[in-house]
Coordinates of C-alpha atoms in Angstrom, one line a residue:
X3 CA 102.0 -24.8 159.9
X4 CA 104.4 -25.9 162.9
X5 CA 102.5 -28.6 165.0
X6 CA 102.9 -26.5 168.3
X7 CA 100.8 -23.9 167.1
X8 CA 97.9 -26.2 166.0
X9 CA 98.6 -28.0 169.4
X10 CA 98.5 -24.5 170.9
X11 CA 95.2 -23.5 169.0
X12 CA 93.4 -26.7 169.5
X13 CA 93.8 -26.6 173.4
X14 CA 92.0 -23.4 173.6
X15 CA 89.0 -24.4 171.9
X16 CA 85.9 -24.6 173.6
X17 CA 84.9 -28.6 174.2
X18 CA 81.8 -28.1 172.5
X19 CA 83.7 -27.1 169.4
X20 CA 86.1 -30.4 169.7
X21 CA 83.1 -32.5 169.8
X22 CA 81.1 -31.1 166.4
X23 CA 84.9 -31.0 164.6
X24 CA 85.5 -34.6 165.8
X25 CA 81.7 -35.9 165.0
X26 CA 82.0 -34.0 161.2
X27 CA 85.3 -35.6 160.8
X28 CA 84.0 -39.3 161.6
X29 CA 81.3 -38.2 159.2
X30 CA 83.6 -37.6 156.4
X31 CA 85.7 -40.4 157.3
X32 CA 82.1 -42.9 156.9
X33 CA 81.4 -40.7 154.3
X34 CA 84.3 -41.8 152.3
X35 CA 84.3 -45.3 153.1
X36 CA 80.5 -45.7 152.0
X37 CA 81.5 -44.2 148.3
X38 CA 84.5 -46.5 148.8
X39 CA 82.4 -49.6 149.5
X40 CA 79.5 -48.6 146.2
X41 CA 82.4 -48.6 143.8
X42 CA 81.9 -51.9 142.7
X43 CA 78.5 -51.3 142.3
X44 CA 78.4 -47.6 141.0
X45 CA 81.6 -47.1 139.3
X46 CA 84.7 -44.6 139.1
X47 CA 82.9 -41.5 138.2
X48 CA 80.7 -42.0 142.1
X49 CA 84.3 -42.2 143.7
X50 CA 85.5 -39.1 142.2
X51 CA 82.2 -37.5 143.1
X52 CA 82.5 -38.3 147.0
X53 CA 86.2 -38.0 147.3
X54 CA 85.9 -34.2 145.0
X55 CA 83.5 -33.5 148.2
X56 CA 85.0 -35.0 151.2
X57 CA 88.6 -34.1 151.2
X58 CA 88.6 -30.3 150.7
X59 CA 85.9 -30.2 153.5
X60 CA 87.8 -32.1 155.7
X61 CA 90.9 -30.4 154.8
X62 CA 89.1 -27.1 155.1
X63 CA 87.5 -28.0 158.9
X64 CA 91.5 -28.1 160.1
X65 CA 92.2 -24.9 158.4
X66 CA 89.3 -23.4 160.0
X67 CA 89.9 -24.9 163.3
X68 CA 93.5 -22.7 163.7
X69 CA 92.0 -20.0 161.5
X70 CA 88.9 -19.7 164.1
X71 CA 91.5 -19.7 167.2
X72 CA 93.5 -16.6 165.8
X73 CA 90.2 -14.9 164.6
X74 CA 88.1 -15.3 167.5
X75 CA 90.7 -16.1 170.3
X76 CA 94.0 -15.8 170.0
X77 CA 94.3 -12.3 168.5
X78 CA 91.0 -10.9 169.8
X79 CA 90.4 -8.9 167.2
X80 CA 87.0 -6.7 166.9
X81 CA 84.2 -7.6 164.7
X82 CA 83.6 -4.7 163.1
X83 CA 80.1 -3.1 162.8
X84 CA 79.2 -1.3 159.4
X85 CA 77.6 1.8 158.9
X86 CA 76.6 3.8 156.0
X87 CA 80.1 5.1 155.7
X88 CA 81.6 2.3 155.1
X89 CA 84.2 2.1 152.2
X90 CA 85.6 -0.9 150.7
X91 CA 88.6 -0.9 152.1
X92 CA 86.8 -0.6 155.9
X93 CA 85.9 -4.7 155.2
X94 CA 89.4 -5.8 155.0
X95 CA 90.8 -3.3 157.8
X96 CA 92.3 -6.3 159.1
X97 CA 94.1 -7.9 155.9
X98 CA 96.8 -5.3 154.6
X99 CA 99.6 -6.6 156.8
X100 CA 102.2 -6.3 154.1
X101 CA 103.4 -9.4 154.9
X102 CA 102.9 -10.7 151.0
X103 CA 101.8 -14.2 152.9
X104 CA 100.9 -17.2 150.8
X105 CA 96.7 -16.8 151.5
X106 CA 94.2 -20.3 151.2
X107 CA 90.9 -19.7 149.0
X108 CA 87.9 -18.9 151.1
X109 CA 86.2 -21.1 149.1
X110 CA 87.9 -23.4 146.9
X111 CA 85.4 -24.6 143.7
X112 CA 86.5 -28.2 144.6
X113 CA 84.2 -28.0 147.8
X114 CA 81.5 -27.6 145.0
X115 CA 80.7 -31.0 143.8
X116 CA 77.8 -31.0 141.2
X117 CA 76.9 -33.1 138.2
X118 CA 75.6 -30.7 135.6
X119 CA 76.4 -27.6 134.9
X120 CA 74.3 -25.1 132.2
X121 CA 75.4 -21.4 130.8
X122 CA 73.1 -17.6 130.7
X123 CA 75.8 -16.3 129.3
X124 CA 73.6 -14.7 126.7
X125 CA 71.0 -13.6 129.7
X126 CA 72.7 -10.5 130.0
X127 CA 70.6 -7.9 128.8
X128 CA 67.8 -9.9 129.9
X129 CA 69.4 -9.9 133.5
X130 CA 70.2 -6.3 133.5
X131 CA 67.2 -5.3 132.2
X132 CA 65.3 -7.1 134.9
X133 CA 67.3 -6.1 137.6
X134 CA 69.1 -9.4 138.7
X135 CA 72.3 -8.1 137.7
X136 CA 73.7 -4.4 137.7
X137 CA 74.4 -2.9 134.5
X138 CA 78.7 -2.6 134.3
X139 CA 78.9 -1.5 130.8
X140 CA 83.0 -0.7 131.0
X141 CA 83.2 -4.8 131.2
X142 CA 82.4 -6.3 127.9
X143 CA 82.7 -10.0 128.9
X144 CA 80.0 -11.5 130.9
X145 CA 79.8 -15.4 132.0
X146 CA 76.8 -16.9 133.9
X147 CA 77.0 -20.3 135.1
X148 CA 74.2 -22.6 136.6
X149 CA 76.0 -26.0 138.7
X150 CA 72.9 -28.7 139.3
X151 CA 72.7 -31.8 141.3
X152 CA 72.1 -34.7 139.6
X153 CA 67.9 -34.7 140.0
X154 CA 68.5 -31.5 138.7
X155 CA 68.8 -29.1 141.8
X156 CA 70.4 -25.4 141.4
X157 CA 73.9 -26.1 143.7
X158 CA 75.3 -22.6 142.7
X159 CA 75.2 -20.0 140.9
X160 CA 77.9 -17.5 139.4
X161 CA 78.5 -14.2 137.3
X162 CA 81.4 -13.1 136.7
X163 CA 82.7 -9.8 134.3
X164 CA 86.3 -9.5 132.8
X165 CA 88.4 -6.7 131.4
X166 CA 91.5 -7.5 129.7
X167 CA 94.6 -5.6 129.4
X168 CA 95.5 -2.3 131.3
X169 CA 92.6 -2.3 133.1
X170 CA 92.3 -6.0 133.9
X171 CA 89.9 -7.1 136.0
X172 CA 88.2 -10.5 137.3
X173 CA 84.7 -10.0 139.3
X174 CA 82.7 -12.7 140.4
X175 CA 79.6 -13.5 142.3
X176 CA 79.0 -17.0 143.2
X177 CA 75.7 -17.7 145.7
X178 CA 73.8 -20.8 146.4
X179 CA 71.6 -22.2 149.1
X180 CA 73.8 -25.8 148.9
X181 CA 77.0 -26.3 150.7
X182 CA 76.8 -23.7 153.5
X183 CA 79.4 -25.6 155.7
X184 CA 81.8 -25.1 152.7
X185 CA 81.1 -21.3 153.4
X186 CA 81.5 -21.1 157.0
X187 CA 84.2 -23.8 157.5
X188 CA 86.6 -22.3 154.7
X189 CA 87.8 -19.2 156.7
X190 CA 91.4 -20.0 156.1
X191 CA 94.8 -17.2 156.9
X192 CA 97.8 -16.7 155.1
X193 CA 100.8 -18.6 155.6
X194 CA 104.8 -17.4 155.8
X195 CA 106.9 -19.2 153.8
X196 CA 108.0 -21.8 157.2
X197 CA 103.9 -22.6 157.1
X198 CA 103.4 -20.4 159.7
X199 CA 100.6 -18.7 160.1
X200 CA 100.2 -14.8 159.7
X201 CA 97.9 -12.9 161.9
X202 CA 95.7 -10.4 160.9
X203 CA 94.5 -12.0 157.4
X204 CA 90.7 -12.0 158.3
X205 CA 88.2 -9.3 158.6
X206 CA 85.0 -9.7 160.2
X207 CA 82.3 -7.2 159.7
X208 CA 78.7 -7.5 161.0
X209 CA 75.6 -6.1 158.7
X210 CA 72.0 -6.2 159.6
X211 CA 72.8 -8.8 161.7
X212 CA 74.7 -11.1 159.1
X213 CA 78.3 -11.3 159.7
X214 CA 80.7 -11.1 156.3
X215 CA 84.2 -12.6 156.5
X216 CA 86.7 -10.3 153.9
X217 CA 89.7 -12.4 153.1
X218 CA 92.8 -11.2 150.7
X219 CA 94.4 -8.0 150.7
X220 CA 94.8 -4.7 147.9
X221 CA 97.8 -7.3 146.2
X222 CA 95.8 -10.5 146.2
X223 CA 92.6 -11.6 145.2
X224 CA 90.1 -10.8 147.7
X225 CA 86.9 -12.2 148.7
X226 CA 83.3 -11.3 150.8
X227 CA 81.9 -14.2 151.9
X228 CA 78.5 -14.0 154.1
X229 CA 75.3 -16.2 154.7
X230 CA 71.9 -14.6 154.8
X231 CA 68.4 -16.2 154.7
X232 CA 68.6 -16.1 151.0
X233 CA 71.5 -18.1 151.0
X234 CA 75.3 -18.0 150.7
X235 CA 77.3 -15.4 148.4
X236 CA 80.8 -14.6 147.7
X237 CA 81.9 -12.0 145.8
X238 CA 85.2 -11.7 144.7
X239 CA 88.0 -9.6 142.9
X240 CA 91.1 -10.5 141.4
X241 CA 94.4 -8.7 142.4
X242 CA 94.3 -5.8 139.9
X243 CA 90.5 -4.8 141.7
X244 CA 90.2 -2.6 144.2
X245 CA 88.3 -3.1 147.3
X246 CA 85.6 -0.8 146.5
X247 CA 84.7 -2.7 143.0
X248 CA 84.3 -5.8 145.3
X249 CA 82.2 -3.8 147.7
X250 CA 80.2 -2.1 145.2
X251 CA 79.1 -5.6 144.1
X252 CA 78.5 -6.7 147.5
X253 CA 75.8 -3.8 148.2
X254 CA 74.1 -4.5 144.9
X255 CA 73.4 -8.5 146.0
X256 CA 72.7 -7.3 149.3
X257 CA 69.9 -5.1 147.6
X258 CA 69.0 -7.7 145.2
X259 CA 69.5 -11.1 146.1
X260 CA 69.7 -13.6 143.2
X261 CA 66.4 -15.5 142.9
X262 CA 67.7 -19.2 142.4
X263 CA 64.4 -20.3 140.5
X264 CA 64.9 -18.6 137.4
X265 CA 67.8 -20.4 136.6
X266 CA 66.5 -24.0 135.8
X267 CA 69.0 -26.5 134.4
X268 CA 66.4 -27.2 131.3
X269 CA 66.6 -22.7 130.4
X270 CA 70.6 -23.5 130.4
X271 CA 72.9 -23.5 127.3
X272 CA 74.5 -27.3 127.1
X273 CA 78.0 -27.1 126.4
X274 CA 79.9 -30.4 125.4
X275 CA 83.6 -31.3 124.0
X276 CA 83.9 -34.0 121.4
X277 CA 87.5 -35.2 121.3
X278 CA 88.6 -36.3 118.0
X279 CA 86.1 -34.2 115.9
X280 CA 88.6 -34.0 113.0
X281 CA 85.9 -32.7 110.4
X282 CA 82.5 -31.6 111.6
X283 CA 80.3 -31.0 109.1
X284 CA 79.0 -27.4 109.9
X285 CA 83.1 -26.7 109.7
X286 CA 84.4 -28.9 106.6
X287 CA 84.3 -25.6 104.3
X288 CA 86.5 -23.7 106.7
X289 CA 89.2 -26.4 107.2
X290 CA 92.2 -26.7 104.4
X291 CA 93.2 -29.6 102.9
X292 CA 96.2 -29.9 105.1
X293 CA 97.2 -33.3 103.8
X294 CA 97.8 -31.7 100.4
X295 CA 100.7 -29.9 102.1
X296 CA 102.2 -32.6 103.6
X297 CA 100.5 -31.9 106.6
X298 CA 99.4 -35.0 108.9
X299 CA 95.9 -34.6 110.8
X300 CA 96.5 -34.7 114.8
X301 CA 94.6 -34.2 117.9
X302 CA 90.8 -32.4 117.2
X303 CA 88.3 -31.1 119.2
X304 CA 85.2 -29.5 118.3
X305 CA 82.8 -27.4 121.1
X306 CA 78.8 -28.5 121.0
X307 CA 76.6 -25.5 122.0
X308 CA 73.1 -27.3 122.4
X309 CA 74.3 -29.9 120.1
X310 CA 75.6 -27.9 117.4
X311 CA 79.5 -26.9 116.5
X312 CA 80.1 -24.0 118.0
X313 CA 84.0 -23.7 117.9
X314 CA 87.0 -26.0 116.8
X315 CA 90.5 -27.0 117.1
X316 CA 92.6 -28.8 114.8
X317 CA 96.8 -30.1 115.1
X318 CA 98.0 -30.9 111.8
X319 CA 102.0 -32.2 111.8
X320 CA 104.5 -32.0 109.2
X321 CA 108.0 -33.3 109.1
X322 CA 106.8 -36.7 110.9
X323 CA 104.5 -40.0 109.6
X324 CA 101.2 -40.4 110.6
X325 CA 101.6 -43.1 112.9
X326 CA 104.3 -40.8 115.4
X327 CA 101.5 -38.1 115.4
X328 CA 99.4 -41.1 116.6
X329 CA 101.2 -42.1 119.2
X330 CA 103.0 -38.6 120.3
X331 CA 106.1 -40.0 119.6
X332 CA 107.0 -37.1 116.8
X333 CA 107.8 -35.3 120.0
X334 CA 111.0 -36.4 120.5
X335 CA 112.4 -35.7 117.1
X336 CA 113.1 -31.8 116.3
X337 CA 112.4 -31.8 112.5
X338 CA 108.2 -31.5 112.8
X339 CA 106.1 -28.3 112.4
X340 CA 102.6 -28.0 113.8
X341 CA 99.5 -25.3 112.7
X342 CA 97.2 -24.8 115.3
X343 CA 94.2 -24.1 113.5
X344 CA 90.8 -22.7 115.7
X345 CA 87.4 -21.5 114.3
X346 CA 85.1 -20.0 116.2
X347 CA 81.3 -18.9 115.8
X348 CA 81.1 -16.7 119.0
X349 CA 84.6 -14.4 119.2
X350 CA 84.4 -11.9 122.0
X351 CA 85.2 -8.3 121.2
X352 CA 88.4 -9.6 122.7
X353 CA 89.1 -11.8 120.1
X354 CA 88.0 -9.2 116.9
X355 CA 90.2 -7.1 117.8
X356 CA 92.6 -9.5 116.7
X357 CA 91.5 -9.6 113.5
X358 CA 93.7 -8.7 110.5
X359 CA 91.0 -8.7 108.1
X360 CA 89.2 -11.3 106.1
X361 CA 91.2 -14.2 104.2
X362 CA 90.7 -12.3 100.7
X363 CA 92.6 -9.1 102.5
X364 CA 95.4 -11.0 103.6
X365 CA 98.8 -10.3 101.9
X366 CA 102.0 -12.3 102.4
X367 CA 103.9 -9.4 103.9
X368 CA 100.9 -9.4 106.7
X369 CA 100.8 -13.1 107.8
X370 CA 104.3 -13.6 107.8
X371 CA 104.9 -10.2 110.1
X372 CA 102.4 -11.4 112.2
X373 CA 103.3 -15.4 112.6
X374 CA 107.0 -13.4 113.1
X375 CA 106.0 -11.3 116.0
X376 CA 103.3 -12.8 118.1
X377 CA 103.1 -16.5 116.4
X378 CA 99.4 -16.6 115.6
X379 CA 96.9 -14.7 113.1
X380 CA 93.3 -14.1 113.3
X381 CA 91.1 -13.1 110.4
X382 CA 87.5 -13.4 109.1
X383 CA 86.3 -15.8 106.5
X384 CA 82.9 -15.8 105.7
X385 CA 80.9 -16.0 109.2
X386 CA 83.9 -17.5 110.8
X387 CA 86.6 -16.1 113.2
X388 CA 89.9 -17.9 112.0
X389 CA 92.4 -18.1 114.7
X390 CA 95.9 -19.7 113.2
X391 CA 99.2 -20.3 115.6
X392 CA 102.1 -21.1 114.1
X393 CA 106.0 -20.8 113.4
X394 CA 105.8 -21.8 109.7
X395 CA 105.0 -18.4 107.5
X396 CA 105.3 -19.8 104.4
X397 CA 103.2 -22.7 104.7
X398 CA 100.9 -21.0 106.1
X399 CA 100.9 -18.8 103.5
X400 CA 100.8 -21.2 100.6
X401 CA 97.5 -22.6 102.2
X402 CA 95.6 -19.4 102.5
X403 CA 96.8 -18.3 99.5
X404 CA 94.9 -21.0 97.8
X405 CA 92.0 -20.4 100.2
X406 CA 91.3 -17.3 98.9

């Protein structure tokens, strides 16, 4: 942003409004230098916790501070008022400018600082049946995520649906009662590519009385933030949505606002990644012998779902010694091979689709036409979704081979 329009902006604020931006900014600024001063005492992982929380919220109080003068003053634009004929697109009347301007996150997830975080992924029937959620059946992934304080204190809450492929599509709701100023601070406008700012970014809309900020246009993701007395929301859209699937959303939590206290952190699922997992037992039967091949174990990791193996991920090297695949150093030479090899316990319908069978239906002419084209096979053995990426056919071939 160019430094006389800031100037500009600034010098038509209202005093009152210089004061509470300069008082939350001393606030950060002590803010920081208290988690900077309980280092010593409290360790790394308390810096990274205030700093996570500080910086974006100052950062986003000067975005806001120009963003507020161009909403509110500089453009005067009209807050709209809704009625029941609004459409979708009616919320972001303001934001189609055509200008294909570089636009800030209303709300970035960084402003969200939390210590513990659970899944209800596999609520949703529950959910739906219940009412909390509405039932979107042409969406077949579904993720519910729960982010707690440290005593344990709901911070947010999100769903989200996916479709993949021609009809892709990201929607999200994330609501809370924590971190309002994160809400109302991060109103933030597009930028030209000179930093300059781009009017006309930001709708305003008031309903019942609440006011809901849209933010992106029918190209970009898009967002509708409000505030009500059940606490903040923001739904949002990715740039394949259209601004009615966003609104559509909107009217169903405005109808059904989320009720925070079914969602304690002990009814979560506990998710947690163990580096180095190179041979967990619930997976030992579904791993080759790669060393028999000439194969040299690398980097593992396994997935813990409520402390069992839910889903791993093995790099096995050939063509270098085991101390280079230690150390990464095998990089550098061009005569190594690598299988990626993946199990998993929970595929989506995503991911079966994929499948070429099961490992007795495999045939040579099928894995190597399909490490050929795409680099990766995925089949079924047993209970177990094998996913395998490679360049290297006919090992790969040789191993299952002797698998089955």
């Amino acid at each position: 942003m160019r430094p006389e329009i800031l100037s500009d902006a600034l010098s038509l604020l209202p005093e009152d409004m210089i004061e509470e931006t300069a008082r939350l900014r001393q606030k950060t600024a002590a803010t920081s230098s208290d988690a900077d001063a309980s280092v010593s005492k409290t360790g790394s992982k308390h810096r990274f916790r205030y700093l996570k929380y500080a910086v974006p919220i100052a950062a986003c109080l000067c975005i806001a501070t120009a963003g507020w003068y161009l909403i509110y003053g500089g453009s005067q634009r009209q807050v709209l008022m809704w009625n029941e004929s609004f459409s979708g697109s009616d919320y972001f009347s303001y934001n189609d400018s055509g200008d294909g301007g570089e636009t800030v996150s209303s709300l970035d997830d960084s402003a969200i600082y939390y210590d513990e975080e659970r899944y209800f992924s596999g609520w949703r029937q529950k959910l739906e049946e219940e009412g909390v959620i509405p039932v979107m059946a042409d969406y077949p992934l579904f993720d519910c995520r729960g982010c707690y304080d440290e005593d344990g204190t709901l911070i947010s809450l999100s769903f989200s649906w996916h479709q993949r492929g021609d009809n892709y599509s990201d929607l999200s709701v994330t609501a809370g009662y924590e971190e309002v100023p994160a809400i109302e601070d991060c109103i933030a406008v597009p930028l030209d590519e000179n930093g300059n700012i781009i009017p006309d970014a930001v709708t305003v809309t008031e309903r019942d009385g609440i006011r809901i900020t849209a933010k992106g246009s029918s190209s970009q993701s898009k967002t509708l933030t409000f505030e009500s007395a059940d606490g903040w929301y923001q739904i949002s859209g990715s740039w394949n949505d259209d601004y009615d699937a966003v609104a559509a959303l909107l009217d169903w939590f405005w109808e059904h606002p989320a009720d925070f206290s079914e969602f304690g952190m002990d009814k979560g699922d506990v998710y947690e990644t163990v580096w180095d997992g190179s041979d967990p037992e619930a997976f030992e039967a579904y791993i080759p012998d790669f060393e028999s091949f000439g194969y040299v174990t690398g980097e593992c990791v396994s997935i813990l779902k409520n402390g069992e193996p839910c889903s791993f991920e093995g790099h096995y090297i050939a063509g270098a010694d085991k101390a280079s695949v230690l150390d990464g150093s095998y990089l550098e030479n061009d005569d190594w091979q690598e299988i990626h090899w993946c199990i998993d316990t929970e595929p989506d319908v995503y991911a079966l689709e994929e499948v070429s069978g099961t490992l007795r239906q495999l045939t040579e002419q099928t894995v190597t036409g399909e490490i050929q084209s795409d680099g990766n096979i995925a089949f079924m053995w047993d209970n177990m979704y094998i996913k395998v990426y490679t360049r290297e056919a006919d090992d790969l071939w040789e191993i299952l081979h002797e698998l089955s």
